[in-house]
Short mmCIF file of C-alpha atoms in Angstrom, two decimals:
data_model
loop_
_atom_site.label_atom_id
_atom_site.label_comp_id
_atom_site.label_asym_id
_atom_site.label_seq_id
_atom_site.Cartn_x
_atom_site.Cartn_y
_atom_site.Cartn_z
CA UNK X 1 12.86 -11.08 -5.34
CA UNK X 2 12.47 -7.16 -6.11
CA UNK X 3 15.08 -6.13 -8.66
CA UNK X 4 17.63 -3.82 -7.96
CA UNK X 5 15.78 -1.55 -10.29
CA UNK X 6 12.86 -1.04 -7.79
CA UNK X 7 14.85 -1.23 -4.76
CA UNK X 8 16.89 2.12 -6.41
CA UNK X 9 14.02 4.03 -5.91
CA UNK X 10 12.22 3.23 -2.60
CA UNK X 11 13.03 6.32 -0.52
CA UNK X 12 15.74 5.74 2.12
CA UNK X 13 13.44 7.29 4.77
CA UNK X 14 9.67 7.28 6.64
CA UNK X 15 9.78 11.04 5.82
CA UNK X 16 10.55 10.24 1.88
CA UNK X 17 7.74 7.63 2.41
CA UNK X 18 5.44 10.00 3.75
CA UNK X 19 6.35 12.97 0.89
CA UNK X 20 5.33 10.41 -1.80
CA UNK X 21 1.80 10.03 0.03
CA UNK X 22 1.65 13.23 -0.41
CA UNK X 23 2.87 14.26 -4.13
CA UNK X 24 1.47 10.65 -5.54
CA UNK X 25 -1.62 10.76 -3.97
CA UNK X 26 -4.76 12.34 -2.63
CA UNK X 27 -8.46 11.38 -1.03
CA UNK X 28 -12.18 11.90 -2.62
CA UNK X 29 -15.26 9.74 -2.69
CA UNK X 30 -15.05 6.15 -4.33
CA UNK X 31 -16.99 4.30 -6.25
CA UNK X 32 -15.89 1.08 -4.28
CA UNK X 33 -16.67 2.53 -0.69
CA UNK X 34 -16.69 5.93 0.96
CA UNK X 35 -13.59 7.09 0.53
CA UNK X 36 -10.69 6.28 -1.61
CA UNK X 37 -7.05 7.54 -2.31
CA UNK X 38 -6.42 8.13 -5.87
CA UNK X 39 -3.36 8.79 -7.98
CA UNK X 40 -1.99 12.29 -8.53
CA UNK X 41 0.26 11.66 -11.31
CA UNK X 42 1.53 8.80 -13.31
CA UNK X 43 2.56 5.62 -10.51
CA UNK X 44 5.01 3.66 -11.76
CA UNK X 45 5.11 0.00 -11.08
CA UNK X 46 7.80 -0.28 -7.92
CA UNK X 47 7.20 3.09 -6.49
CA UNK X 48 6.85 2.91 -2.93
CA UNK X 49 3.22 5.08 -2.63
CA UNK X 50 4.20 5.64 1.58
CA UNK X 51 4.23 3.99 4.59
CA UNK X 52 1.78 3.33 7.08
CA UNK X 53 1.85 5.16 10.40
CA UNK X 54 -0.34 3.55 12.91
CA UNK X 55 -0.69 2.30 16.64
CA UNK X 56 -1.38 -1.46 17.27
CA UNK X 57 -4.80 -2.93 17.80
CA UNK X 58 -7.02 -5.72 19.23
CA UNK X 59 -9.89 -3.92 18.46
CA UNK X 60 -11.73 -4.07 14.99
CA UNK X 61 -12.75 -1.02 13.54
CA UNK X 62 -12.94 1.17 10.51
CA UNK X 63 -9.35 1.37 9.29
CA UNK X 64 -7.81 -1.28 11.03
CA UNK X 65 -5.39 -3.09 8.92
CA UNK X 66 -4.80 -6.87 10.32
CA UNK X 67 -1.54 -8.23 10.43
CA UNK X 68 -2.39 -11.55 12.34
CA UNK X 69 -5.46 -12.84 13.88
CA UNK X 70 -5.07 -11.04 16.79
CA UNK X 71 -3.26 -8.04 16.00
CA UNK X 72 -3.81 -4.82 13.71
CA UNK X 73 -2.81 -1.87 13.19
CA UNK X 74 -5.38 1.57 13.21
CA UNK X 75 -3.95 3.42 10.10
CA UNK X 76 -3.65 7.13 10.65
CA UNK X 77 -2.56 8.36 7.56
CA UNK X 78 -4.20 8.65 3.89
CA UNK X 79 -3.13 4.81 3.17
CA UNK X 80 -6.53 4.31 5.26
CA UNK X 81 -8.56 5.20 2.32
CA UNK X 82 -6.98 2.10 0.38
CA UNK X 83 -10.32 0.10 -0.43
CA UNK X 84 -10.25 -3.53 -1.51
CA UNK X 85 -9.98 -4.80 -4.90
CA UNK X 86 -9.43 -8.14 -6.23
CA UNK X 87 -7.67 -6.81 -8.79
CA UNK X 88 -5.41 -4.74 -6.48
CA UNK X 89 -3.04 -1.93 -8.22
CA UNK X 90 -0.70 -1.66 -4.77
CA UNK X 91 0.10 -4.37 -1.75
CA UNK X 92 1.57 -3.70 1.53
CA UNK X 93 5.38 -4.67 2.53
CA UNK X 94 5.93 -6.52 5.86
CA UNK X 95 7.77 -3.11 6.98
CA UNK X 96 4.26 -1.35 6.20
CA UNK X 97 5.10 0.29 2.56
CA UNK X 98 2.48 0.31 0.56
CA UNK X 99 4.00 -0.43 -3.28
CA UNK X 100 2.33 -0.19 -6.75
CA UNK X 101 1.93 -3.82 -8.02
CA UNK X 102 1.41 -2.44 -11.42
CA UNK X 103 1.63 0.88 -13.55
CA UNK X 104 -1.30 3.20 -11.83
CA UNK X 105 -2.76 5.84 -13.93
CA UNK X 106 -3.35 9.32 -13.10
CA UNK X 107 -6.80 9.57 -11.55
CA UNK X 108 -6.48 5.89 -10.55
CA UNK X 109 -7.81 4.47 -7.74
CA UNK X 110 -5.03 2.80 -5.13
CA UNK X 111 -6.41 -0.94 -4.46
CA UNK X 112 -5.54 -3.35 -2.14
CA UNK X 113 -6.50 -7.39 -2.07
CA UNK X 114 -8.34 -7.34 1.46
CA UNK X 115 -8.58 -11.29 1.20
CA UNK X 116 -4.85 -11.73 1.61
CA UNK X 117 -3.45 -12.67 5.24
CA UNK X 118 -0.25 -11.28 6.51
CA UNK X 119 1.77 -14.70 5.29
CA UNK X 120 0.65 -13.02 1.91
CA UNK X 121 2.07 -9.48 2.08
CA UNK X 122 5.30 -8.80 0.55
CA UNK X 123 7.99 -9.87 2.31
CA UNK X 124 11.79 -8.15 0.96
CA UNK X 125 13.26 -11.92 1.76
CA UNK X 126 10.74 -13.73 -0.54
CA UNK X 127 11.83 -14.66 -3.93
CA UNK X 128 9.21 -14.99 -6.37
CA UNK X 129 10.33 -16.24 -9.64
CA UNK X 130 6.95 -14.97 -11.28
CA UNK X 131 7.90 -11.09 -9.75
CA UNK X 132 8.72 -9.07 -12.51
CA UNK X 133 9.43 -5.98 -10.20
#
């Protein structure tokens, strides 16, 4: 379960969401792939980093984010450039936040466990007694 601690500071809005993308966060080339988004600042762990805008999919694709088997979602905005780590440093929410798993330094790059399915995203009614959010 996130603590109350974390849940104080997830923005109360998609357009609080989106102004973190953009103060936490920007794009250049990556050592891991292409592109990459990288930290800005100091990310604490907790802080919601934004939320993904996006139209559903069938199709696969560069930047298509799958939820189920059957169904993704084409990511529009900077969280595209999230490339895979095993040793990710954010995960996705089932509402589509994308939330620092750990403390992410400034320069950082923004990682994401691509070998997780959707029953593995973060879901606000799981309680994990190992979460030390």
């Amino acid at each position: 379960m996130i603590e109350s601690t974390v849940l104080a500071s997830r923005p109360v809005s998609e357009q609080e969401a989106y102004q973190n993308l953009l103060e936490l966060t920007f794009v250049k080339d990556s050592e891991i792939h292409g592109k990459g988004l990288f930290a800005k600042c100091f990310i604490a762990k907790g802080t919601v980093i934004g939320q993904i805008i996006g139209s559903p999919t069938t199709v696969d694709g560069d930047h298509v984010l799958w939820i189920t088997d059957d169904l993704g979602i084409h990511v529009m905005n900077n969280l595209r450039y999230i490339n895979h780590s095993p040793e990710p440093t954010a995960a996705y929410y089932d509402d589509g936040e994308v939330v620092a798993l750990r403390d992410i330094a400034d320069g950082e790059e923004i990682t994401h466990d691509y070998n997780g399915d959707s029953s593995e995203w973060l879901s606000r009614d799981e309680h994990h007694e190992d979460d030390e959010f």
